[in-house]
Coordinates of C-alpha atoms in Angstrom, one line a residue:
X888 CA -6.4 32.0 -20.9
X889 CA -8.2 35.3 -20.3
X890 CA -10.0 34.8 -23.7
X891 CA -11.3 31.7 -22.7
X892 CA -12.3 33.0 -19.1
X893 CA -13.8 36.5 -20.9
X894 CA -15.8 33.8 -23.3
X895 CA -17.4 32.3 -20.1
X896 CA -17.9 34.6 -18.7
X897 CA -19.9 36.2 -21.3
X898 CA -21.7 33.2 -21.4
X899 CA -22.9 32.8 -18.3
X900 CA -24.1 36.4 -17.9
X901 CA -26.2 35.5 -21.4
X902 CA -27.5 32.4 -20.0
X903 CA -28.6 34.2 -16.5
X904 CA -30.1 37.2 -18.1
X905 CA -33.6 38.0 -18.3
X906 CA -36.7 39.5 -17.8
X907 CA -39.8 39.1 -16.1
X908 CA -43.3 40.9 -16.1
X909 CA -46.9 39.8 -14.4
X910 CA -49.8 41.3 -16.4
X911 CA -53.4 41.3 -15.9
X912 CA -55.4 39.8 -18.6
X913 CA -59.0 39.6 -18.0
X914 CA -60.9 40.6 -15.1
X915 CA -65.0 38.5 -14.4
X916 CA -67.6 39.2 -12.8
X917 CA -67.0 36.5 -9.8
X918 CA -66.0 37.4 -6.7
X919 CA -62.5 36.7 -6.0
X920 CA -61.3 34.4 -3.5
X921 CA -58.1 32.5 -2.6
X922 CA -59.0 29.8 -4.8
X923 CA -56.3 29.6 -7.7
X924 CA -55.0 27.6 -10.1
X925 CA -52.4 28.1 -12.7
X926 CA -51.0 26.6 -15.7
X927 CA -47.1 26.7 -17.1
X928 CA -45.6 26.2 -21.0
X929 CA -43.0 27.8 -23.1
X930 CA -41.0 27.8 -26.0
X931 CA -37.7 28.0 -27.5
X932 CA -37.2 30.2 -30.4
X933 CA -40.6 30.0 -31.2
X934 CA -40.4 27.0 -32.1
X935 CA -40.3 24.0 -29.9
X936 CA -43.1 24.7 -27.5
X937 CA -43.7 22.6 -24.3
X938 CA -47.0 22.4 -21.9
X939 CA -50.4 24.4 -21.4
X940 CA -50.1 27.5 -20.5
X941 CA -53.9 29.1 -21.3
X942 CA -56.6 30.5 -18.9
X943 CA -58.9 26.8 -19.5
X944 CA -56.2 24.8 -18.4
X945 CA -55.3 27.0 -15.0
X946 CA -59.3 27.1 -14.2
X947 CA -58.9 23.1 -14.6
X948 CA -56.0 22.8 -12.4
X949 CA -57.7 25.5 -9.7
X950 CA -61.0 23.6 -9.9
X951 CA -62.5 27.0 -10.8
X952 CA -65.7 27.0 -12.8
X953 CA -66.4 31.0 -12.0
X954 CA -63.2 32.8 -13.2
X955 CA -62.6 36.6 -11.3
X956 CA -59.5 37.4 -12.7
X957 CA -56.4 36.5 -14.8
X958 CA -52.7 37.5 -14.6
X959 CA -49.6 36.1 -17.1
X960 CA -46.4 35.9 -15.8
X961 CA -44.0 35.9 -19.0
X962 CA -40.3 35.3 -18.4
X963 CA -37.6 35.8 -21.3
X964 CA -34.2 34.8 -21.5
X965 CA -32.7 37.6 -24.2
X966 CA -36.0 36.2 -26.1
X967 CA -34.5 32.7 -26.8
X968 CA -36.7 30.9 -24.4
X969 CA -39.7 32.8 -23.1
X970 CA -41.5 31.0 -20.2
X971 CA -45.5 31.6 -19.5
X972 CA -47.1 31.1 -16.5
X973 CA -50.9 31.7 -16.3
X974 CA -52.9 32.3 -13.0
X975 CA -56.5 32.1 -12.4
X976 CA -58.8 33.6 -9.7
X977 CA -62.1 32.6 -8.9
X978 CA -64.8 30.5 -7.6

């Protein structure tokens, strides 16, 4: 019984780990506003990818035709699914 318990245990603390990180990409000449939109897509084992997650399609959603800056948020669990999140600034 403590076996099985260790086993989810272990398994749960693999499915809840990860990591996240925001980095800035690209930086325009527009001024920035509040105006934003972003974009989401990711994959699992690099393999099976899902949605849009690049700088055209976040402008698109933001209705921004002047873009001021760029950030990714990337999320990874242990590397087995990696989650991308792409914000746009601008005008």
């Amino acid at each position: 019984m403590k076996k099985v318990f260790a086993a989810i245990a272990i398994a749960v603390s693999i499915l809840f780990a990860s990591c996240t990180t925001v980095v800035p990409v690209s930086a325009g000449t527009s001024e920035v506003t509040e105006k934003s939109g972003t974009s989401k897509g990711g994959t699992v084992l690099g393999i099976i990818l899902w949605g849009d997650a690049s700088m055209a399609k976040a402008a698109e959603n933001g209705n921004i035709t002047k873009i001021a800056t760029v950030d990714q948020e990337v999320k990874s669990y242990l590397g087995i699914v990696v989650l991308r999140k792409t914000i746009v600034t601008g005008e």
